[in-house]
XYZ file of C-alpha atoms in Angstrom:
533
model
C -13.369 -11.654 -76.195
C -14.614 -13.904 -78.107
C -11.828 -16.379 -76.128
C -14.018 -15.034 -72.852
C -17.319 -15.527 -74.480
C -16.599 -19.497 -75.470
C -15.180 -20.262 -72.239
C -18.123 -19.185 -70.666
C -19.911 -21.211 -73.096
C -18.375 -24.243 -72.384
C -18.656 -24.171 -68.917
C -22.361 -23.371 -69.454
C -22.745 -27.039 -71.208
C -20.380 -28.514 -69.000
C -22.801 -27.934 -66.000
C -26.071 -28.753 -68.363
C -24.895 -31.772 -69.008
C -24.399 -32.536 -64.955
C -27.496 -30.882 -64.716
C -30.337 -33.196 -66.424
C -29.132 -36.983 -68.583
C -28.000 -36.788 -71.813
C -29.259 -38.865 -74.492
C -32.198 -36.269 -75.073
C -33.106 -37.596 -78.066
C -32.998 -41.401 -76.402
C -35.867 -39.615 -73.956
C -37.790 -38.182 -76.764
C -37.494 -41.258 -78.652
C -39.387 -43.325 -75.882
C -41.539 -40.915 -75.266
C -43.245 -40.645 -79.176
C -43.018 -44.650 -79.228
C -45.548 -45.236 -76.081
C -47.296 -42.332 -77.280
C -48.228 -43.420 -80.561
C -48.407 -47.202 -78.883
C -51.013 -46.015 -76.495
C -52.811 -43.862 -78.932
C -53.242 -47.657 -81.423
C -54.355 -49.491 -78.143
C -56.616 -46.642 -76.874
C -60.117 -47.032 -75.640
C -61.096 -43.366 -77.091
C -63.571 -44.037 -73.586
C -64.531 -43.880 -70.012
C -65.126 -46.691 -68.972
C -64.850 -46.172 -65.292
C -67.385 -45.018 -62.804
C -64.567 -43.023 -61.333
C -62.993 -41.341 -64.136
C -66.635 -40.379 -65.523
C -67.025 -38.358 -62.615
C -63.213 -36.875 -62.105
C -64.780 -35.793 -66.004
C -68.073 -34.725 -64.664
C -65.982 -32.114 -62.807
C -63.424 -31.097 -65.485
C -66.541 -30.396 -67.108
C -67.830 -28.514 -64.738
C -65.272 -26.273 -64.179
C -64.530 -26.011 -68.286
C -68.316 -24.895 -68.664
C -69.887 -23.367 -65.323
C -67.008 -22.824 -63.740
C -67.316 -24.150 -60.021
C -66.907 -28.028 -58.825
C -70.737 -29.284 -58.593
C -71.310 -32.314 -60.737
C -74.948 -34.089 -61.670
C -74.347 -37.749 -60.117
C -74.510 -41.230 -62.199
C -77.629 -41.970 -62.576
C -79.086 -44.540 -60.209
C -75.539 -44.414 -59.083
C -76.644 -41.316 -56.482
C -74.415 -42.443 -53.302
C -71.131 -43.342 -55.718
C -68.148 -40.951 -56.158
C -70.245 -37.547 -54.989
C -71.614 -36.159 -51.676
C -73.924 -33.364 -51.308
C -72.207 -30.350 -50.383
C -72.831 -27.017 -48.320
C -74.850 -25.712 -50.759
C -76.622 -28.797 -51.341
C -75.440 -29.135 -54.345
C -73.079 -33.175 -55.245
C -69.469 -32.418 -55.453
C -66.823 -35.242 -56.491
C -64.668 -36.671 -53.322
C -62.253 -37.260 -56.012
C -58.847 -35.774 -56.056
C -59.027 -32.170 -58.023
C -55.774 -32.449 -59.939
C -56.712 -35.138 -62.673
C -60.228 -33.265 -63.048
C -57.939 -29.640 -63.795
C -55.441 -31.437 -65.989
C -58.893 -32.398 -67.970
C -60.021 -29.038 -68.400
C -57.860 -28.108 -71.527
C -59.015 -31.751 -73.468
C -62.102 -31.213 -72.960
C -61.633 -27.659 -74.595
C -59.767 -29.187 -77.468
C -62.988 -32.213 -77.680
C -66.097 -29.488 -77.447
C -63.514 -27.111 -80.114
C -63.415 -30.029 -81.939
C -67.513 -31.289 -81.561
C -68.162 -27.714 -82.816
C -66.221 -27.729 -86.038
C -66.179 -31.610 -87.569
C -69.192 -32.830 -86.094
C -70.058 -35.726 -88.371
C -66.141 -36.467 -88.451
C -66.767 -38.498 -84.807
C -69.850 -39.559 -85.934
C -69.408 -43.211 -85.803
C -68.770 -42.737 -82.214
C -71.818 -43.125 -81.049
C -72.687 -46.704 -82.748
C -70.518 -48.178 -80.405
C -72.062 -50.450 -77.963
C -71.693 -49.979 -73.834
C -72.801 -51.347 -71.353
C -73.263 -49.336 -68.921
C -76.269 -48.200 -67.562
C -74.949 -44.583 -66.248
C -74.147 -44.104 -69.852
C -77.496 -44.755 -71.498
C -79.540 -42.841 -69.474
C -76.883 -39.711 -69.378
C -76.642 -37.252 -72.072
C -73.572 -36.795 -72.823
C -70.888 -36.784 -75.622
C -68.361 -39.110 -76.538
C -66.085 -36.615 -78.908
C -65.480 -34.875 -75.871
C -64.791 -37.873 -73.295
C -62.247 -39.487 -76.008
C -60.213 -36.040 -76.051
C -60.178 -36.273 -72.293
C -59.256 -39.875 -71.871
C -56.364 -38.822 -73.816
C -54.820 -37.344 -71.240
C -53.620 -40.691 -69.138
C -52.341 -41.760 -72.788
C -49.963 -38.626 -72.413
C -49.612 -38.545 -69.353
C -48.367 -42.630 -69.250
C -45.743 -41.878 -72.000
C -44.194 -39.712 -69.923
C -43.908 -41.249 -66.973
C -42.070 -43.946 -69.312
C -39.281 -41.334 -70.624
C -39.285 -40.040 -67.312
C -38.162 -43.412 -65.364
C -35.427 -43.341 -68.886
C -34.375 -40.103 -66.467
C -34.239 -41.576 -63.416
C -31.888 -44.632 -64.128
C -29.677 -42.006 -66.223
C -29.078 -39.909 -62.757
C -28.648 -43.460 -61.053
C -25.891 -43.612 -63.085
C -27.954 -46.438 -65.519
C -26.328 -47.182 -68.948
C -28.054 -45.653 -71.798
C -29.660 -49.710 -72.717
C -30.282 -50.491 -69.048
C -32.671 -47.221 -69.104
C -33.686 -47.697 -72.310
C -35.195 -51.529 -70.575
C -36.481 -50.060 -67.654
C -39.214 -47.525 -69.742
C -39.401 -50.303 -71.414
C -40.685 -52.636 -69.296
C -42.524 -50.110 -67.030
C -44.693 -49.204 -70.474
C -44.716 -52.963 -71.502
C -44.594 -55.305 -68.518
C -47.333 -53.931 -65.900
C -50.370 -52.458 -66.011
C -49.253 -48.947 -66.539
C -50.505 -50.013 -70.052
C -54.393 -50.940 -69.009
C -54.631 -47.409 -67.136
C -53.276 -45.411 -70.007
C -57.029 -46.716 -71.888
C -59.109 -45.335 -68.969
C -59.648 -41.850 -66.689
C -58.476 -43.059 -63.220
C -56.240 -40.716 -61.287
C -53.227 -43.230 -60.950
C -51.431 -42.251 -64.133
C -51.245 -38.884 -63.057
C -50.324 -39.335 -59.941
C -47.620 -41.832 -60.539
C -45.551 -39.734 -63.326
C -46.021 -36.388 -59.742
C -44.461 -38.661 -58.025
C -41.905 -39.527 -60.127
C -40.816 -36.203 -60.720
C -40.508 -34.957 -57.666
C -38.145 -38.430 -57.123
C -36.291 -37.537 -59.998
C -35.776 -34.157 -58.800
C -34.249 -35.014 -55.451
C -32.252 -37.219 -56.897
C -28.476 -35.736 -56.893
C -27.443 -34.168 -60.304
C -24.202 -36.502 -60.476
C -21.848 -38.383 -58.532
C -19.044 -40.514 -58.261
C -19.102 -43.157 -56.185
C -21.380 -42.297 -53.027
C -20.747 -38.801 -52.494
C -22.051 -36.017 -53.635
C -20.909 -33.823 -56.526
C -23.579 -31.812 -57.190
C -26.251 -31.271 -54.849
C -29.800 -30.119 -54.971
C -30.397 -26.096 -55.621
C -33.237 -24.228 -54.636
C -35.289 -24.333 -57.715
C -35.122 -28.308 -57.757
C -36.275 -28.737 -54.259
C -39.437 -26.200 -55.173
C -40.089 -27.975 -58.193
C -39.504 -31.227 -55.957
C -41.714 -30.104 -53.846
C -44.892 -29.033 -55.614
C -44.694 -32.195 -58.005
C -45.132 -34.627 -54.482
C -47.897 -31.900 -53.903
C -50.105 -31.813 -56.457
C -49.956 -35.814 -56.635
C -51.241 -35.898 -52.836
C -54.099 -33.231 -54.900
C -54.618 -35.634 -57.674
C -54.497 -38.446 -55.109
C -54.762 -37.911 -51.466
C -52.834 -41.354 -50.243
C -49.980 -39.475 -52.300
C -49.391 -38.129 -48.032
C -48.075 -41.389 -47.200
C -45.480 -40.522 -48.940
C -44.650 -37.026 -48.211
C -42.722 -38.204 -44.980
C -40.253 -39.926 -45.896
C -39.542 -37.458 -49.181
C -38.704 -34.925 -46.221
C -36.277 -37.557 -44.555
C -34.223 -38.419 -48.116
C -34.241 -34.401 -48.600
C -32.687 -34.063 -45.032
C -29.970 -37.126 -45.264
C -29.180 -35.856 -48.154
C -28.047 -32.162 -46.919
C -26.730 -34.148 -43.805
C -24.504 -36.151 -46.404
C -23.163 -32.831 -49.194
C -19.473 -31.864 -48.409
C -18.539 -28.313 -48.356
C -16.590 -28.756 -51.614
C -19.805 -29.633 -53.063
C -21.096 -25.818 -52.964
C -18.428 -25.017 -55.466
C -18.978 -27.353 -58.498
C -22.689 -25.468 -59.206
C -23.725 -22.482 -60.498
C -27.194 -23.730 -59.502
C -28.020 -21.165 -55.787
C -28.363 -23.840 -53.160
C -29.922 -22.978 -50.050
C -28.616 -23.506 -46.283
C -27.799 -27.452 -45.108
C -31.022 -26.669 -42.686
C -33.416 -24.597 -45.164
C -33.394 -27.369 -47.466
C -36.545 -29.531 -45.894
C -37.999 -25.879 -45.003
C -37.668 -25.326 -49.211
C -38.198 -28.488 -50.197
C -41.781 -27.997 -47.576
C -43.337 -25.008 -49.012
C -44.946 -25.848 -51.812
C -46.093 -28.675 -49.559
C -47.677 -26.339 -47.655
C -49.375 -24.223 -50.160
C -50.648 -27.394 -51.771
C -51.740 -28.368 -49.028
C -53.669 -25.437 -48.287
C -55.023 -25.566 -51.134
C -56.337 -29.172 -50.694
C -58.552 -27.640 -46.800
C -59.799 -24.930 -48.565
C -61.022 -26.732 -51.273
C -62.631 -28.932 -49.281
C -63.931 -26.527 -46.483
C -65.687 -24.752 -49.954
C -67.364 -27.571 -50.382
C -67.814 -29.136 -47.729
C -67.493 -26.784 -44.794
C -65.166 -29.461 -43.144
C -61.426 -28.659 -44.296
C -60.449 -32.232 -43.414
C -63.963 -33.461 -44.926
C -63.220 -34.835 -48.809
C -66.408 -36.244 -49.600
C -66.100 -39.802 -48.383
C -67.752 -39.274 -45.199
C -66.893 -42.391 -43.676
C -68.920 -44.054 -46.417
C -66.304 -46.052 -47.865
C -63.535 -48.032 -46.776
C -62.656 -48.607 -42.988
C -60.050 -49.974 -41.224
C -59.763 -53.926 -40.632
C -56.831 -56.692 -40.017
C -55.157 -56.493 -42.897
C -54.214 -60.094 -43.833
C -56.636 -60.712 -45.949
C -55.820 -57.598 -48.342
C -51.809 -58.488 -47.991
C -52.750 -62.187 -49.152
C -55.267 -60.444 -52.181
C -52.676 -57.950 -53.403
C -50.778 -59.644 -53.841
C -51.564 -63.027 -55.392
C -55.330 -62.849 -55.289
C -56.439 -63.836 -58.672
C -58.369 -60.697 -59.250
C -56.133 -57.925 -57.273
C -52.385 -59.554 -57.090
C -49.792 -57.819 -57.448
C -47.765 -60.489 -58.046
C -49.852 -61.708 -60.966
C -51.008 -58.384 -62.956
C -47.169 -57.749 -63.341
C -44.477 -60.680 -62.431
C -41.746 -58.400 -62.975
C -42.476 -57.383 -59.559
C -40.562 -60.533 -58.295
C -37.781 -60.173 -59.815
C -37.449 -55.766 -59.030
C -37.626 -57.201 -55.103
C -34.720 -59.621 -55.664
C -33.184 -56.627 -57.106
C -33.260 -54.736 -54.014
C -30.125 -56.189 -52.247
C -27.931 -55.238 -55.165
C -29.297 -52.102 -55.260
C -29.324 -51.089 -51.312
C -25.340 -51.965 -51.642
C -24.565 -48.951 -54.082
C -28.040 -46.547 -53.231
C -28.612 -46.963 -49.801
C -30.368 -44.395 -49.463
C -32.564 -44.183 -52.762
C -33.545 -47.688 -51.865
C -34.437 -47.309 -48.083
C -36.895 -44.255 -49.094
C -38.196 -46.487 -51.843
C -38.273 -49.464 -49.676
C -40.266 -47.325 -46.899
C -42.526 -45.906 -48.784
C -44.003 -48.880 -50.798
C -43.661 -50.979 -47.426
C -46.419 -48.193 -46.177
C -48.430 -48.082 -48.383
C -48.473 -51.738 -49.187
C -49.959 -52.179 -45.496
C -52.047 -49.073 -45.212
C -54.276 -50.638 -47.735
C -54.202 -53.989 -47.067
C -55.486 -52.746 -43.416
C -58.504 -51.184 -45.294
C -62.041 -52.620 -45.854
C -61.553 -51.447 -49.812
C -58.063 -52.480 -50.142
C -59.481 -53.670 -53.884
C -60.303 -50.833 -55.254
C -63.185 -51.834 -56.748
C -63.903 -52.891 -60.183
C -60.670 -52.257 -62.278
C -57.250 -54.583 -63.503
C -55.173 -55.619 -60.712
C -54.459 -53.721 -57.244
C -55.323 -49.889 -58.331
C -54.493 -48.799 -55.660
C -51.106 -49.948 -55.726
C -50.169 -48.944 -59.164
C -48.130 -45.743 -58.425
C -45.367 -47.976 -56.968
C -44.471 -49.640 -60.052
C -42.076 -47.403 -61.301
C -39.915 -47.801 -57.766
C -40.244 -51.171 -57.793
C -38.343 -51.651 -61.128
C -35.911 -48.782 -60.200
C -34.229 -52.051 -57.715
C -33.886 -53.876 -60.994
C -31.286 -51.438 -62.701
C -28.337 -53.523 -60.685
C -29.498 -56.410 -61.715
C -29.782 -56.088 -65.176
C -26.559 -54.570 -65.619
C -25.395 -57.332 -64.032
C -27.248 -59.079 -66.611
C -26.331 -57.363 -69.207
C -22.448 -57.902 -68.499
C -22.999 -61.849 -67.694
C -22.389 -60.920 -63.891
C -26.062 -62.408 -62.663
C -26.182 -65.201 -60.856
C -27.675 -68.128 -63.207
C -30.946 -68.539 -61.357
C -32.214 -64.976 -60.775
C -31.111 -64.601 -64.907
C -33.366 -67.373 -65.620
C -36.072 -65.266 -63.053
C -35.512 -62.003 -64.574
C -36.334 -64.079 -68.372
C -39.363 -65.668 -67.259
C -40.696 -62.992 -65.479
C -39.927 -60.303 -68.212
C -41.674 -62.509 -70.814
C -44.802 -63.113 -68.429
C -44.722 -59.785 -67.644
C -45.679 -58.620 -71.536
C -48.076 -61.693 -71.710
C -50.741 -60.709 -69.208
C -50.518 -56.897 -70.205
C -51.091 -58.265 -73.833
C -54.061 -59.995 -72.405
C -55.524 -57.177 -70.008
C -55.148 -54.685 -72.459
C -57.405 -56.623 -75.425
C -60.175 -56.835 -73.198
C -62.252 -54.333 -70.813
C -63.182 -55.249 -67.079
C -66.171 -53.293 -66.797
C -67.233 -54.689 -70.139
C -66.275 -58.019 -68.834
C -67.502 -57.155 -65.223
C -71.034 -56.232 -66.149
C -71.570 -59.512 -67.953
C -70.321 -61.777 -65.865
C -71.779 -60.444 -62.578
C -75.294 -60.812 -65.412
C -74.398 -64.769 -65.640
C -73.990 -65.102 -62.157
C -76.922 -63.585 -60.946
C -78.647 -65.651 -63.243
C -77.310 -68.431 -60.917
C -78.529 -66.682 -57.990
C -75.704 -64.735 -56.947
C -76.073 -61.890 -54.834
C -74.292 -58.445 -56.198
C -72.052 -58.957 -52.310
C -70.746 -61.895 -53.261
C -69.986 -61.472 -56.657
C -68.036 -57.852 -55.842
C -66.893 -58.296 -52.293
C -65.121 -62.044 -52.879
C -65.582 -63.975 -56.432
C -64.760 -60.256 -58.395
C -60.923 -60.762 -56.003
C -60.984 -64.277 -55.281
C -62.685 -66.895 -58.253
C -60.314 -67.792 -61.125
C -63.671 -67.467 -63.546
C -64.246 -63.986 -63.009
C -60.135 -62.373 -62.747
C -59.383 -60.561 -65.904
C -56.508 -62.656 -66.379
C -58.582 -65.807 -67.443
C -61.407 -64.145 -69.048
C -60.023 -61.551 -70.885
C -58.403 -64.507 -73.040
C -61.542 -65.297 -74.365
C -63.281 -62.275 -74.452
C -63.984 -60.807 -77.332
C -62.279 -57.156 -77.801
C -65.014 -54.683 -77.000
C -63.287 -51.350 -76.528
C -60.077 -50.708 -78.616
C -61.076 -47.399 -80.230
C -58.865 -48.679 -83.906
C -60.812 -51.770 -84.201
C -64.523 -49.680 -83.764
C -63.322 -47.488 -86.350
C -62.632 -49.775 -89.031
C -65.900 -51.811 -87.526
C -68.315 -49.138 -87.733
C -67.103 -46.886 -90.806
C -65.408 -44.147 -89.486
C -64.046 -41.338 -92.156
C -61.082 -42.398 -94.169
C -59.187 -39.388 -92.435
C -59.630 -40.874 -89.025
C -58.111 -44.258 -90.802
C -55.286 -42.600 -91.953
C -54.669 -40.576 -89.126
C -54.121 -43.888 -87.300
C -51.646 -45.246 -90.360
C -49.675 -41.634 -88.930
C -49.720 -42.693 -85.719
C -48.289 -46.298 -86.155
C -45.773 -45.400 -88.815
C -44.416 -42.872 -86.021
C -44.606 -46.388 -83.989
C -42.334 -47.933 -86.342
C -39.515 -44.976 -86.927
C -39.122 -44.376 -83.123
C -39.082 -48.592 -83.123
C -36.973 -48.469 -85.441
C -34.644 -45.143 -84.029
C -34.335 -46.859 -80.625
C -32.883 -50.234 -82.041
C -29.956 -48.152 -84.100
C -29.271 -46.585 -80.664
C -29.049 -49.170 -78.985
C -26.793 -50.737 -81.806
C -24.489 -47.845 -81.673
C -23.687 -48.036 -77.710
C -22.710 -51.799 -77.929
C -20.454 -50.501 -80.817
C -19.018 -48.173 -79.125
C -18.551 -50.372 -75.920
């Protein structure tokens, strides 16, 4: 009997190894590494008007139990619309606001218990007039904006898991996670209240759940179970609730589920204990939570505006235009060019052929999703995404573009990569890291308000400043301006500068020790792998 029990335990452990990638310690260490790093470099406040409106919706949910918000003073027409009941409602997706509610509650609890502990926050300078004329609490916003620190750290660890599912070596998976967390604007976006980080995490989680659990060459050994299909569909639906533009990816994910179903062999079912849906039911199982989330969004719109298809934009924001200017701007413009704000994307595009040879369906999913989103955003008059770091509306594509590097990184490690591609890879990695260090040094809203004040004195109109110069002029680009613009938005520096309690400074010291410990741990793991190889 004991032998039979031990045999069952071994089978379950072997099955678990197939369901989840190994080296959970590495994934957890990556999560803690980025959590500590992003906490040390966080701004501690919501600077963007988009994030402020998302926060106000969360605040209304937490305190009043409804979705109505107070518009930004002086910006009554921005980011909100009057609903059928006469109240104002945010036009941004509800997902980020719902996720902020527990962080809002935590912030309120801290304010009530230790009001003097965060008093130094009120002494930090702020350029935004819509804050200075509004009664608000910085401490609650500090905890609310920490949501994106947590979310981006989870995305880095999840990207490592995706690399493991695609049979990358441990060191390659770590490298991909480090590149996303340190060499892309994901680092800068972890410092504010935009909804892109959460939408990215949920979209990547959906993709990870759809990946085959293990492979041998190009044949699937273990395929999707009903639970994984439901989770993938739910994550994709929640991502759409967070940012409506994620709906552009839905057809390609459905295609991936259908093609995975067609490629399965009857023998595949004998090796998995997770209950498998029938071949023709897999797309239906995947689509059920998607439809549920779509129903929630339609009801949410109807309850606010009386029209299930009205998100609140009411044709007041963007409209379709010829995509050529947007495509150029999203690629190489000083204010919004993806290749300038994340040069590593150049190497990602060069790595596509190698990745496609080994993972054809995954490569086609990523390529189709990226191309459609790029063209769709470029064909909008608001392709630039407003005042922000780089091409905000393309940020959700970054982890998927980095996945295309897996095969080239493996070839580079084994010295099989072409010399020219290897040099380009090294150069783009170094340049991307340098760019991100520059970008996290400043605050794009402080910079843009200060630069606008300068340009206004020269007789330049707001229309020219916001619709042209901030996108196309190097003199208005954060890439050059942040090089000399003083650090204005880092919680750690302001805690020292404005005499925060020593207890808070000690907390930052502990976070730094956690960061150093995770760094040493990851280094030892990689060294151990080299010795084993």
